[in-house]
Amino acid sequence: MFKTALFAEWLMDNPWPVLLVAAVAAVFFTFLMMMIKQFKRCPSNRILVIFGKVGRGNTSQCIHGGAAFVMPMIQDYSFLNLEPIQIEVPLKGALSIENIRVNVPSVFTVAIGTEPQLMQNAAIRLLGLNTEAVKQQAEHIIFGQMRQVIASMRIEDINRHREQFLQNIQTSLEPELRKIGLVLINVNITDITDESGYIQAIGKKAASQAVQQATIDVAQQEKMGAIGVAEAQREKSIQVANANKLREIGIHEAQREQAVRIAQLDKEQKVGEQTAAFERDAQVKDAERTMRIALADANAKAITGENLAQAEVAAAQAALQVKQAESFQLGETRKREAEAAVQEAQNRAMAKAALAQAARVEAERRAAVEAPAKAEKAKVIVEAEAEAEKRRIEAEGQASAIFAKLQAEAKGNYEILAKKGEGLQRIIEACGGAQQAFQMLMLEHLDVLAETAAKAISNIKFDKVVVWENGST
């Protein structure tokens, strides 16, 4: 605390150090503000030109889109504007290569270039000039170069080949503009006229040629249209003929299929009728055979019953005789017993013979009845099958014959129609159209038509014939 008081007292007695520090601070602040003020930034639509002592043997330093420090008192700066400049050039009376004066009013758009060499040239030639002054310098250059380009071209080439004309202008003008730091952005030729009316005459000639060509094109299109109509009519006639041909073929095919189907149905009907008749006859024959077999069985059973009855009667008689013999044996001698035994053996033999006779008779009668029935059955079956096969073969033969006939007729009609259609088509093509072909055919048949007409009126009686000639009867 004591030291601070002593230092403050010392400063009160000696103020020079404080003043010196304040002066140094003020100088430093001033220098800093000056440095900040001399640091220049360049916008994108301008060029910063620093001139003075720039070093390296250059007259100026050009900066586009950056920043630089401008040393005070040694260097200074200025800006060049990069905005496009539009220049109207009302060029009149420029001589062409044919010595015809041409008026070519145009609008040019130029601007200061951003290439290093262009910026240097602009800094030398245009620095400090306003936009109007820059426009005047560019306008003088444009006038001279356009006159030079027009003097090297024909009027017809200038009017017809605009792209080449513009290319020649750019080629001639750009090097001259670069000398003062400018670049050519756009060229717009507003009109091309001449005092002698040469270009107008060329336009009239082109218009006349265009009209003539349009007339020719219209005639060509009309001719093509007439040809197309004729071809369409010819195609229509051909398609109609083909459609009629196909329709006739379809009709014949349908008729053929109808005839074939009718024949098939008739055949099936006849086969069904024959099959039903055959089955009916077979059933009748089976019923007759069954009846005959039943009758034969009944007769055989009756004969067997009769034979059995006779055998039983014989057996009963034999038994009776045996009883009689036994009774007689009781009363007779041993001789009677032998005679009775012999008689019994005879009776038994007779019974066996009767049974054998009955079986033989039954077999003979059965054979006599069944053999004709089986033979008749086999005969009927064979005859029915033969008749059915015969009718089937006949029906198939008739159907095949009808089908072949219809097919041959359809094929013949188809060939006739096809050949006739081809002949008519060739006649139409040779004559150049359906109408010409019709006239030619009428001429070919004119004698027949005349003969027919003569026959038609040959039997007509005319009371009076009036001949007109030169307006009097």
CSV table of C-alpha atoms in Angstrom, one decimal:
chain,number,residue,atom,x,y,z
A,1,MET,CA,0.0,0.0,0.0
A,2,PHE,CA,2.9,2.3,0.9
A,3,LYS,CA,4.6,1.4,-2.4
A,4,THR,CA,1.5,2.2,-4.5
A,5,ALA,CA,1.3,5.5,-2.9
A,6,LEU,CA,4.9,6.2,-3.6
A,7,PHE,CA,4.5,5.2,-7.3
A,8,ALA,CA,1.5,7.5,-7.6
A,9,GLU,CA,3.4,10.3,-6.1
A,10,TRP,CA,6.3,9.7,-8.5
A,11,LEU,CA,3.9,9.8,-11.5
A,12,MET,CA,2.5,13.0,-10.3
A,13,ASP,CA,6.0,14.5,-10.2
A,14,ASN,CA,7.1,12.8,-13.6
A,15,PRO,CA,4.2,12.6,-16.2
A,16,TRP,CA,6.4,12.0,-19.3
A,17,PRO,CA,6.4,8.1,-19.2
A,18,VAL,CA,2.6,8.1,-19.1
A,19,LEU,CA,2.4,10.5,-22.0
A,20,LEU,CA,4.9,8.4,-23.9
A,21,VAL,CA,2.9,5.2,-23.5
A,22,ALA,CA,-0.3,6.9,-24.5
A,23,ALA,CA,1.4,8.3,-27.6
A,24,VAL,CA,2.8,4.9,-28.6
A,25,ALA,CA,-0.7,3.3,-28.1
A,26,ALA,CA,-2.3,6.0,-30.2
A,27,VAL,CA,0.2,5.5,-33.0
A,28,PHE,CA,-0.3,1.7,-32.9
A,29,PHE,CA,-4.1,2.1,-33.0
A,30,THR,CA,-3.9,4.5,-35.9
A,31,PHE,CA,-1.6,2.2,-37.8
A,32,LEU,CA,-3.9,-0.8,-37.1
A,33,MET,CA,-6.9,1.1,-38.4
A,34,MET,CA,-5.0,2.2,-41.5
A,35,MET,CA,-4.0,-1.4,-42.2
A,36,ILE,CA,-7.5,-2.6,-41.9
A,37,LYS,CA,-8.7,0.2,-44.2
A,38,GLN,CA,-6.1,-0.6,-46.8
A,39,PHE,CA,-7.1,-4.4,-46.9
A,40,LYS,CA,-9.4,-4.4,-50.0
A,41,ARG,CA,-11.9,-7.2,-50.9
A,42,CYS,CA,-13.0,-7.7,-54.5
A,43,PRO,CA,-16.7,-8.8,-55.3
A,44,SER,CA,-17.4,-11.3,-58.0
A,45,ASN,CA,-18.8,-8.8,-60.5
A,46,ARG,CA,-15.7,-6.5,-60.4
A,47,ILE,CA,-12.0,-6.6,-60.9
A,48,LEU,CA,-9.7,-5.0,-58.2
A,49,VAL,CA,-6.8,-3.2,-60.0
A,50,ILE,CA,-3.8,-2.3,-57.7
A,51,PHE,CA,-1.4,0.0,-59.3
A,52,GLY,CA,1.8,1.8,-58.2
A,53,LYS,CA,4.7,-0.3,-57.0
A,54,VAL,CA,3.5,-3.8,-57.7
A,55,GLY,CA,6.8,-5.4,-58.6
A,56,ARG,CA,7.8,-8.1,-61.1
A,57,GLY,CA,7.8,-5.6,-63.9
A,58,ASN,CA,4.0,-5.3,-64.1
A,59,THR,CA,2.1,-2.1,-64.4
A,60,SER,CA,-0.8,-3.3,-62.2
A,61,GLN,CA,-2.0,-6.2,-60.2
A,62,CYS,CA,-5.5,-7.4,-61.1
A,63,ILE,CA,-7.6,-9.5,-58.7
A,64,HIS,CA,-11.0,-11.1,-59.4
A,65,GLY,CA,-13.0,-12.6,-56.6
A,66,GLY,CA,-10.3,-12.3,-53.8
A,67,ALA,CA,-8.7,-9.7,-51.5
A,68,ALA,CA,-5.3,-7.9,-51.2
A,69,PHE,CA,-3.6,-5.3,-49.1
A,70,VAL,CA,-3.0,-2.0,-50.7
A,71,MET,CA,0.1,-0.4,-49.3
A,72,PRO,CA,-0.5,3.2,-48.4
A,73,MET,CA,1.4,5.9,-50.2
A,74,ILE,CA,3.1,3.3,-52.4
A,75,GLN,CA,0.1,1.7,-54.0
A,76,ASP,CA,-3.4,2.7,-55.0
A,77,TYR,CA,-6.4,0.8,-56.3
A,78,SER,CA,-9.5,1.0,-58.5
A,79,PHE,CA,-12.3,-1.3,-59.8
A,80,LEU,CA,-13.3,-2.4,-63.3
A,81,ASN,CA,-17.0,-3.4,-63.7
A,82,LEU,CA,-17.7,-6.8,-65.3
A,83,GLU,CA,-21.3,-6.2,-66.1
A,84,PRO,CA,-22.2,-6.9,-69.8
A,85,ILE,CA,-22.4,-3.9,-72.1
A,86,GLN,CA,-25.1,-3.9,-74.9
A,87,ILE,CA,-24.1,-2.0,-78.0
A,88,GLU,CA,-26.5,-1.2,-80.8
A,89,VAL,CA,-24.7,-0.9,-84.1
A,90,PRO,CA,-27.0,0.6,-86.9
A,91,LEU,CA,-24.6,-0.3,-89.7
A,92,LYS,CA,-25.8,1.2,-93.0
A,93,GLY,CA,-24.3,1.3,-96.5
A,94,ALA,CA,-21.6,-1.4,-96.0
A,95,LEU,CA,-20.2,-2.5,-99.3
A,96,SER,CA,-20.4,-6.3,-100.1
A,97,ILE,CA,-18.0,-8.2,-102.4
A,98,GLU,CA,-20.4,-7.3,-105.3
A,99,ASN,CA,-20.1,-3.6,-104.4
A,100,ILE,CA,-23.8,-3.5,-103.3
A,101,ARG,CA,-24.5,-1.5,-100.2
A,102,VAL,CA,-26.0,-3.5,-97.4
A,103,ASN,CA,-27.7,-2.4,-94.2
A,104,VAL,CA,-27.0,-4.8,-91.2
A,105,PRO,CA,-28.4,-3.3,-87.9
A,106,SER,CA,-27.1,-5.5,-85.1
A,107,VAL,CA,-26.9,-5.7,-81.3
A,108,PHE,CA,-23.6,-6.8,-79.7
A,109,THR,CA,-23.1,-7.8,-76.1
A,110,VAL,CA,-19.5,-7.4,-74.7
A,111,ALA,CA,-17.9,-7.4,-71.3
A,112,ILE,CA,-14.4,-7.1,-69.7
A,113,GLY,CA,-12.7,-10.5,-69.7
A,114,THR,CA,-11.5,-12.3,-66.5
A,115,GLU,CA,-8.4,-13.9,-68.1
A,116,PRO,CA,-5.2,-12.5,-66.6
A,117,GLN,CA,-4.0,-11.0,-69.9
A,118,LEU,CA,-7.5,-9.6,-70.6
A,119,MET,CA,-7.6,-8.0,-67.2
A,120,GLN,CA,-4.1,-6.5,-67.7
A,121,ASN,CA,-5.3,-5.1,-71.1
A,122,ALA,CA,-8.4,-3.7,-69.6
A,123,ALA,CA,-6.5,-2.1,-66.7
A,124,ILE,CA,-4.2,-0.4,-69.3
A,125,ARG,CA,-6.9,0.6,-71.8
A,126,LEU,CA,-10.2,1.0,-69.8
A,127,LEU,CA,-9.3,1.8,-66.2
A,128,GLY,CA,-11.0,5.0,-65.1
A,129,LEU,CA,-13.4,5.1,-68.0
A,130,ASN,CA,-17.1,4.9,-67.4
A,131,THR,CA,-19.5,2.5,-69.2
A,132,GLU,CA,-20.4,5.0,-72.0
A,133,ALA,CA,-16.7,5.5,-72.9
A,134,VAL,CA,-16.1,1.8,-73.0
A,135,LYS,CA,-19.1,1.4,-75.2
A,136,GLN,CA,-17.8,4.0,-77.7
A,137,GLN,CA,-14.4,2.3,-78.0
A,138,ALA,CA,-16.0,-1.1,-78.6
A,139,GLU,CA,-18.5,0.4,-81.1
A,140,HIS,CA,-15.7,1.8,-83.2
A,141,ILE,CA,-14.0,-1.5,-83.3
A,142,ILE,CA,-17.3,-3.3,-84.2
A,143,PHE,CA,-18.2,-1.0,-87.0
A,144,GLY,CA,-14.8,-1.5,-88.7
A,145,GLN,CA,-14.7,-5.2,-88.3
A,146,MET,CA,-18.3,-5.6,-89.6
A,147,ARG,CA,-17.6,-3.6,-92.7
A,148,GLN,CA,-14.5,-5.7,-93.3
A,149,VAL,CA,-16.5,-9.0,-92.9
A,150,ILE,CA,-19.3,-7.8,-95.2
A,151,ALA,CA,-16.8,-6.7,-97.8
A,152,SER,CA,-15.5,-10.3,-98.0
A,153,MET,CA,-18.9,-12.0,-98.5
A,154,ARG,CA,-21.6,-12.1,-101.2
A,155,ILE,CA,-25.0,-10.7,-100.3
A,156,GLU,CA,-26.7,-14.1,-101.0
A,157,ASP,CA,-24.2,-15.8,-98.7
A,158,ILE,CA,-24.9,-13.2,-96.0
A,159,ASN,CA,-28.6,-13.7,-96.3
A,160,ARG,CA,-28.6,-17.5,-96.6
A,161,HIS,CA,-25.8,-18.6,-94.4
A,162,ARG,CA,-26.4,-16.6,-91.2
A,163,GLU,CA,-24.4,-18.9,-89.0
A,164,GLN,CA,-21.4,-18.6,-91.3
A,165,PHE,CA,-21.8,-14.8,-91.3
A,166,LEU,CA,-22.0,-14.7,-87.5
A,167,GLN,CA,-18.9,-17.0,-87.3
A,168,ASN,CA,-17.0,-14.7,-89.5
A,169,ILE,CA,-17.9,-11.7,-87.4
A,170,GLN,CA,-16.8,-13.4,-84.2
A,171,THR,CA,-13.6,-14.6,-85.8
A,172,SER,CA,-12.7,-11.1,-87.0
A,173,LEU,CA,-14.0,-9.1,-84.0
A,174,GLU,CA,-12.8,-11.1,-80.9
A,175,PRO,CA,-9.0,-10.5,-81.4
A,176,GLU,CA,-9.6,-6.8,-81.8
A,177,LEU,CA,-11.8,-6.6,-78.6
A,178,ARG,CA,-9.2,-8.6,-76.6
A,179,LYS,CA,-6.7,-5.9,-77.3
A,180,ILE,CA,-8.6,-3.6,-75.0
A,181,GLY,CA,-9.6,-6.4,-72.6
A,182,LEU,CA,-13.1,-7.1,-73.8
A,183,VAL,CA,-14.8,-10.4,-74.8
A,184,LEU,CA,-17.7,-10.9,-77.2
A,185,ILE,CA,-20.7,-12.5,-75.4
A,186,ASN,CA,-23.4,-12.4,-78.1
A,187,VAL,CA,-24.2,-11.1,-81.6
A,188,ASN,CA,-27.7,-10.6,-82.8
A,189,ILE,CA,-28.3,-9.6,-86.4
A,190,THR,CA,-31.7,-7.8,-86.3
A,191,ASP,CA,-32.1,-7.4,-90.1
A,192,ILE,CA,-30.3,-7.5,-93.5
A,193,THR,CA,-31.4,-5.2,-96.2
A,194,ASP,CA,-29.9,-3.5,-99.2
A,195,GLU,CA,-30.7,-0.3,-101.1
A,196,SER,CA,-31.0,-1.9,-104.5
A,197,GLY,CA,-33.6,-4.4,-103.5
A,198,TYR,CA,-31.5,-7.4,-104.3
A,199,ILE,CA,-32.3,-9.3,-101.1
A,200,GLN,CA,-36.0,-8.6,-101.7
A,201,ALA,CA,-35.8,-10.0,-105.2
A,202,ILE,CA,-34.1,-13.1,-103.8
A,203,GLY,CA,-36.9,-13.4,-101.3
A,204,LYS,CA,-39.5,-13.1,-104.1
A,205,LYS,CA,-37.7,-15.7,-106.2
A,206,ALA,CA,-37.5,-18.1,-103.2
A,207,ALA,CA,-41.2,-17.5,-102.5
A,208,SER,CA,-42.1,-18.2,-106.2
A,209,GLN,CA,-40.0,-21.3,-106.1
A,210,ALA,CA,-41.7,-22.4,-102.9
A,211,VAL,CA,-45.1,-21.8,-104.4
A,212,GLN,CA,-44.2,-23.8,-107.5
A,213,GLN,CA,-42.8,-26.6,-105.4
A,214,ALA,CA,-45.9,-26.6,-103.2
A,215,THR,CA,-48.1,-26.8,-106.3
A,216,ILE,CA,-45.9,-29.7,-107.6
A,217,ASP,CA,-46.2,-31.4,-104.1
A,218,VAL,CA,-50.0,-30.9,-104.1
A,219,ALA,CA,-50.2,-32.5,-107.6
A,220,GLN,CA,-47.9,-35.3,-106.5
A,221,GLN,CA,-50.1,-35.9,-103.4
A,222,GLU,CA,-53.3,-35.8,-105.5
A,223,LYS,CA,-51.7,-38.3,-107.9
A,224,MET,CA,-50.7,-40.5,-105.0
A,225,GLY,CA,-54.1,-40.2,-103.5
A,226,ALA,CA,-55.8,-41.2,-106.8
A,227,ILE,CA,-53.4,-44.2,-107.1
A,228,GLY,CA,-54.1,-45.1,-103.5
A,229,VAL,CA,-57.9,-45.0,-104.1
A,230,ALA,CA,-57.5,-47.1,-107.2
A,231,GLU,CA,-55.3,-49.6,-105.3
A,232,ALA,CA,-57.8,-49.6,-102.5
A,233,GLN,CA,-60.6,-50.3,-104.9
A,234,ARG,CA,-58.6,-53.1,-106.5
A,235,GLU,CA,-57.8,-54.6,-103.1
A,236,LYS,CA,-61.5,-54.3,-102.2
A,237,SER,CA,-62.5,-56.1,-105.3
A,238,ILE,CA,-59.9,-58.8,-104.7
A,239,GLN,CA,-60.9,-59.2,-101.1
A,240,VAL,CA,-64.6,-59.3,-102.1
A,241,ALA,CA,-63.8,-62.0,-104.7
A,242,ASN,CA,-61.8,-64.0,-102.1
A,243,ALA,CA,-64.6,-63.6,-99.6
A,244,ASN,CA,-67.2,-64.9,-102.2
A,245,LYS,CA,-64.9,-67.7,-103.1
A,246,LEU,CA,-64.4,-68.7,-99.4
A,247,ARG,CA,-68.2,-68.4,-98.9
A,248,GLU,CA,-68.9,-70.7,-101.8
A,249,ILE,CA,-66.3,-73.2,-100.6
A,250,GLY,CA,-67.8,-73.0,-97.1
A,251,ILE,CA,-71.3,-73.6,-98.5
A,252,HIS,CA,-70.1,-76.7,-100.5
A,253,GLU,CA,-68.2,-78.0,-97.5
A,254,ALA,CA,-71.2,-77.5,-95.3
A,255,GLN,CA,-73.4,-79.3,-97.9
A,256,ARG,CA,-70.9,-82.1,-98.1
A,257,GLU,CA,-70.7,-82.5,-94.3
A,258,GLN,CA,-74.5,-82.4,-94.2
A,259,ALA,CA,-74.7,-85.2,-96.8
A,260,VAL,CA,-72.1,-87.2,-95.0
A,261,ARG,CA,-73.9,-86.7,-91.7
A,262,ILE,CA,-77.2,-87.7,-93.2
A,263,ALA,CA,-75.6,-90.8,-94.7
A,264,GLN,CA,-74.1,-91.7,-91.4
A,265,LEU,CA,-77.5,-91.2,-89.6
A,266,ASP,CA,-79.2,-93.3,-92.3
A,267,LYS,CA,-76.6,-96.0,-91.9
A,268,GLU,CA,-76.9,-95.9,-88.1
A,269,GLN,CA,-80.7,-96.1,-88.5
A,270,LYS,CA,-80.6,-99.0,-90.8
A,271,VAL,CA,-78.0,-100.8,-88.7
A,272,GLY,CA,-80.2,-100.2,-85.6
A,273,GLU,CA,-83.3,-101.4,-87.4
A,274,GLN,CA,-81.4,-104.5,-88.6
A,275,THR,CA,-80.0,-105.1,-85.1
A,276,ALA,CA,-83.4,-104.7,-83.5
A,277,ALA,CA,-84.9,-107.1,-86.1
A,278,PHE,CA,-82.1,-109.6,-85.6
A,279,GLU,CA,-82.5,-109.4,-81.8
A,280,ARG,CA,-86.3,-109.8,-82.1
A,281,ASP,CA,-85.8,-112.8,-84.4
A,282,ALA,CA,-83.2,-114.2,-82.0
A,283,GLN,CA,-85.5,-113.8,-79.1
A,284,VAL,CA,-88.3,-115.5,-81.1
A,285,LYS,CA,-86.0,-118.3,-82.0
A,286,ASP,CA,-84.8,-118.6,-78.4
A,287,ALA,CA,-88.4,-118.8,-77.2
A,288,GLU,CA,-89.2,-121.5,-79.8
A,289,ARG,CA,-86.1,-123.4,-78.9
A,290,THR,CA,-87.0,-123.2,-75.2
A,291,MET,CA,-90.5,-124.3,-75.9
A,292,ARG,CA,-89.3,-127.2,-78.0
A,293,ILE,CA,-86.8,-128.2,-75.4
A,294,ALA,CA,-89.5,-128.1,-72.8
A,295,LEU,CA,-91.8,-130.2,-74.9
A,296,ALA,CA,-89.0,-132.7,-75.6
A,297,ASP,CA,-88.2,-132.8,-71.9
A,298,ALA,CA,-91.9,-133.3,-71.1
A,299,ASN,CA,-92.1,-136.1,-73.6
A,300,ALA,CA,-89.0,-137.7,-72.4
A,301,LYS,CA,-90.2,-137.5,-68.8
A,302,ALA,CA,-93.6,-139.0,-69.9
A,303,ILE,CA,-91.9,-141.8,-71.6
A,304,THR,CA,-89.6,-142.3,-68.6
A,305,GLY,CA,-92.7,-142.4,-66.4
A,306,GLU,CA,-94.4,-144.9,-68.6
A,307,ASN,CA,-91.3,-147.1,-68.7
A,308,LEU,CA,-90.9,-146.8,-64.9
A,309,ALA,CA,-94.6,-147.7,-64.5
A,310,GLN,CA,-94.3,-150.6,-66.8
A,311,ALA,CA,-91.1,-151.7,-64.9
A,312,GLU,CA,-93.0,-151.4,-61.6
A,313,VAL,CA,-95.9,-153.4,-63.0
A,314,ALA,CA,-93.5,-156.0,-64.2
A,315,ALA,CA,-91.8,-155.9,-60.9
A,316,ALA,CA,-95.1,-156.3,-59.1
A,317,GLN,CA,-96.0,-159.1,-61.4
A,318,ALA,CA,-92.7,-160.7,-60.8
A,319,ALA,CA,-93.2,-160.3,-57.1
A,320,LEU,CA,-96.6,-161.8,-57.4
A,321,GLN,CA,-95.3,-164.6,-59.4
A,322,VAL,CA,-92.6,-165.0,-56.8
A,323,LYS,CA,-95.2,-165.1,-54.1
A,324,GLN,CA,-97.2,-167.6,-56.2
A,325,ALA,CA,-94.1,-169.6,-56.8
A,326,GLU,CA,-93.2,-169.5,-53.2
A,327,SER,CA,-96.8,-170.6,-52.3
A,328,PHE,CA,-96.6,-173.2,-55.0
A,329,GLN,CA,-93.2,-174.2,-53.7
A,330,LEU,CA,-94.7,-174.9,-50.4
A,331,GLY,CA,-97.1,-177.2,-52.0
A,332,GLU,CA,-95.0,-178.4,-54.9
A,333,THR,CA,-91.7,-180.0,-55.2
A,334,ARG,CA,-88.2,-178.6,-55.4
A,335,LYS,CA,-88.7,-178.6,-59.2
A,336,ARG,CA,-91.2,-175.8,-58.9
A,337,GLU,CA,-88.7,-173.8,-56.9
A,338,ALA,CA,-86.2,-174.1,-59.7
A,339,GLU,CA,-88.9,-173.1,-62.3
A,340,ALA,CA,-89.9,-170.2,-60.1
A,341,ALA,CA,-86.3,-169.0,-59.8
A,342,VAL,CA,-85.9,-169.2,-63.6
A,343,GLN,CA,-89.1,-167.3,-64.0
A,344,GLU,CA,-87.9,-164.7,-61.6
A,345,ALA,CA,-84.6,-164.3,-63.5
A,346,GLN,CA,-86.5,-163.9,-66.7
A,347,ASN,CA,-88.7,-161.3,-65.2
A,348,ARG,CA,-85.7,-159.3,-63.9
A,349,ALA,CA,-84.1,-159.5,-67.3
A,350,MET,CA,-87.3,-158.2,-68.9
A,351,ALA,CA,-87.4,-155.3,-66.4
A,352,LYS,CA,-83.8,-154.3,-67.2
A,353,ALA,CA,-84.6,-154.6,-70.9
A,354,ALA,CA,-87.6,-152.4,-70.4
A,355,LEU,CA,-85.6,-149.8,-68.6
A,356,ALA,CA,-82.9,-149.9,-71.3
A,357,GLN,CA,-85.6,-149.6,-74.0
A,358,ALA,CA,-87.1,-146.5,-72.2
A,359,ALA,CA,-83.7,-144.8,-71.9
A,360,ARG,CA,-82.9,-145.5,-75.6
A,361,VAL,CA,-86.3,-144.2,-76.6
A,362,GLU,CA,-85.8,-141.0,-74.5
A,363,ALA,CA,-82.4,-140.4,-76.0
A,364,GLU,CA,-83.6,-140.9,-79.5
A,365,ARG,CA,-86.5,-138.6,-79.0
A,366,ARG,CA,-84.3,-135.9,-77.4
A,367,ALA,CA,-81.8,-136.1,-80.2
A,368,ALA,CA,-84.7,-136.0,-82.8
A,369,VAL,CA,-86.0,-132.8,-81.2
A,370,GLU,CA,-82.8,-130.9,-80.2
A,371,ALA,CA,-80.8,-131.6,-83.4
A,372,PRO,CA,-83.2,-129.7,-85.8
A,373,ALA,CA,-83.6,-126.9,-83.2
A,374,LYS,CA,-79.8,-126.4,-82.9
A,375,ALA,CA,-79.3,-126.6,-86.6
A,376,GLU,CA,-82.1,-124.1,-87.2
A,377,LYS,CA,-80.6,-121.8,-84.6
A,378,ALA,CA,-77.2,-121.9,-86.1
A,379,LYS,CA,-78.7,-121.3,-89.6
A,380,VAL,CA,-80.7,-118.4,-88.4
A,381,ILE,CA,-77.7,-116.8,-86.7
A,382,VAL,CA,-75.5,-117.3,-89.7
A,383,GLU,CA,-78.1,-115.9,-92.0
A,384,ALA,CA,-78.8,-112.9,-89.8
A,385,GLU,CA,-75.1,-112.1,-89.4
A,386,ALA,CA,-74.5,-112.4,-93.1
A,387,GLU,CA,-77.5,-110.2,-93.9
A,388,ALA,CA,-76.3,-107.6,-91.3
A,389,GLU,CA,-72.8,-107.6,-92.7
A,390,LYS,CA,-74.1,-107.3,-96.2
A,391,ARG,CA,-76.2,-104.3,-95.4
A,392,ARG,CA,-73.4,-102.7,-93.4
A,393,ILE,CA,-71.0,-103.1,-96.3
A,394,GLU,CA,-73.6,-101.8,-98.8
A,395,ALA,CA,-74.4,-98.8,-96.5
A,396,GLU,CA,-70.6,-98.0,-96.1
A,397,GLY,CA,-70.1,-98.4,-99.8
A,398,GLN,CA,-73.0,-96.1,-100.6
A,399,ALA,CA,-71.8,-93.5,-98.0
A,400,SER,CA,-68.2,-93.7,-99.3
A,401,ALA,CA,-69.5,-93.3,-102.9
A,402,ILE,CA,-71.7,-90.3,-101.9
A,403,PHE,CA,-68.8,-88.7,-99.9
A,404,ALA,CA,-66.3,-89.3,-102.8
A,405,LYS,CA,-68.8,-87.8,-105.3
A,406,LEU,CA,-69.5,-84.8,-103.1
A,407,GLN,CA,-65.9,-84.3,-102.4
A,408,ALA,CA,-65.0,-84.5,-106.1
A,409,GLU,CA,-67.8,-82.1,-107.0
A,410,ALA,CA,-66.7,-79.7,-104.3
A,411,LYS,CA,-63.0,-79.9,-105.3
A,412,GLY,CA,-64.0,-79.4,-109.0
A,413,ASN,CA,-66.1,-76.4,-108.2
A,414,TYR,CA,-63.4,-75.0,-106.0
A,415,GLU,CA,-60.8,-75.4,-108.8
A,416,ILE,CA,-63.2,-73.9,-111.3
A,417,LEU,CA,-63.9,-70.9,-109.1
A,418,ALA,CA,-60.2,-70.5,-108.2
A,419,LYS,CA,-59.1,-70.7,-111.8
A,420,LYS,CA,-61.9,-68.3,-112.8
A,421,GLY,CA,-60.9,-65.9,-110.0
A,422,GLU,CA,-57.2,-66.0,-111.0
A,423,GLY,CA,-58.2,-65.4,-114.6
A,424,LEU,CA,-60.4,-62.5,-113.7
A,425,GLN,CA,-57.7,-61.1,-111.5
A,426,ARG,CA,-55.1,-61.3,-114.3
A,427,ILE,CA,-57.6,-59.7,-116.7
A,428,ILE,CA,-58.2,-56.8,-114.2
A,429,GLU,CA,-54.5,-56.3,-113.7
A,430,ALA,CA,-53.8,-56.5,-117.5
A,431,CYS,CA,-56.6,-54.0,-118.3
A,432,GLY,CA,-55.5,-51.6,-115.5
A,433,GLY,CA,-58.7,-51.7,-113.4
A,434,ALA,CA,-62.1,-53.4,-112.9
A,435,GLN,CA,-63.9,-50.9,-115.1
A,436,GLN,CA,-61.6,-51.5,-118.1
A,437,ALA,CA,-61.8,-55.3,-117.6
A,438,PHE,CA,-65.6,-55.1,-117.6
A,439,GLN,CA,-65.6,-53.1,-120.9
A,440,MET,CA,-63.2,-55.6,-122.5
A,441,LEU,CA,-65.4,-58.5,-121.5
A,442,MET,CA,-68.5,-56.7,-122.8
A,443,LEU,CA,-66.7,-56.2,-126.2
A,444,GLU,CA,-65.8,-59.9,-126.3
A,445,HIS,CA,-69.4,-60.9,-125.7
A,446,LEU,CA,-70.9,-58.2,-127.9
A,447,ASP,CA,-71.6,-60.5,-130.8
A,448,VAL,CA,-73.5,-62.9,-128.5
A,449,LEU,CA,-75.5,-60.1,-127.0
A,450,ALA,CA,-76.3,-58.8,-130.4
A,451,GLU,CA,-77.4,-62.2,-131.6
A,452,THR,CA,-79.5,-62.7,-128.5
A,453,ALA,CA,-81.1,-59.2,-129.0
A,454,ALA,CA,-81.8,-60.0,-132.6
A,455,LYS,CA,-83.5,-63.3,-131.7
A,456,ALA,CA,-85.5,-61.5,-129.1
A,457,ILE,CA,-87.0,-59.1,-131.6
A,458,SER,CA,-87.1,-61.4,-134.6
A,459,ASN,CA,-90.7,-62.4,-134.0
A,460,ILE,CA,-91.9,-58.9,-133.3
A,461,LYS,CA,-93.9,-57.3,-136.1
A,462,PHE,CA,-93.4,-53.7,-136.8
A,463,ASP,CA,-96.2,-51.7,-138.5
A,464,LYS,CA,-94.1,-48.6,-139.2
A,465,VAL,CA,-90.4,-47.8,-139.0
A,466,VAL,CA,-89.4,-44.1,-138.8
A,467,VAL,CA,-85.8,-43.1,-139.5
A,468,TRP,CA,-84.6,-39.7,-138.2
A,469,GLU,CA,-81.9,-37.9,-140.0
A,470,ASN,CA,-80.9,-34.2,-139.8
A,471,GLY,CA,-84.1,-33.3,-137.9
A,472,SER,CA,-86.5,-34.6,-140.6
A,473,THR,CA,-88.4,-37.9,-141.1
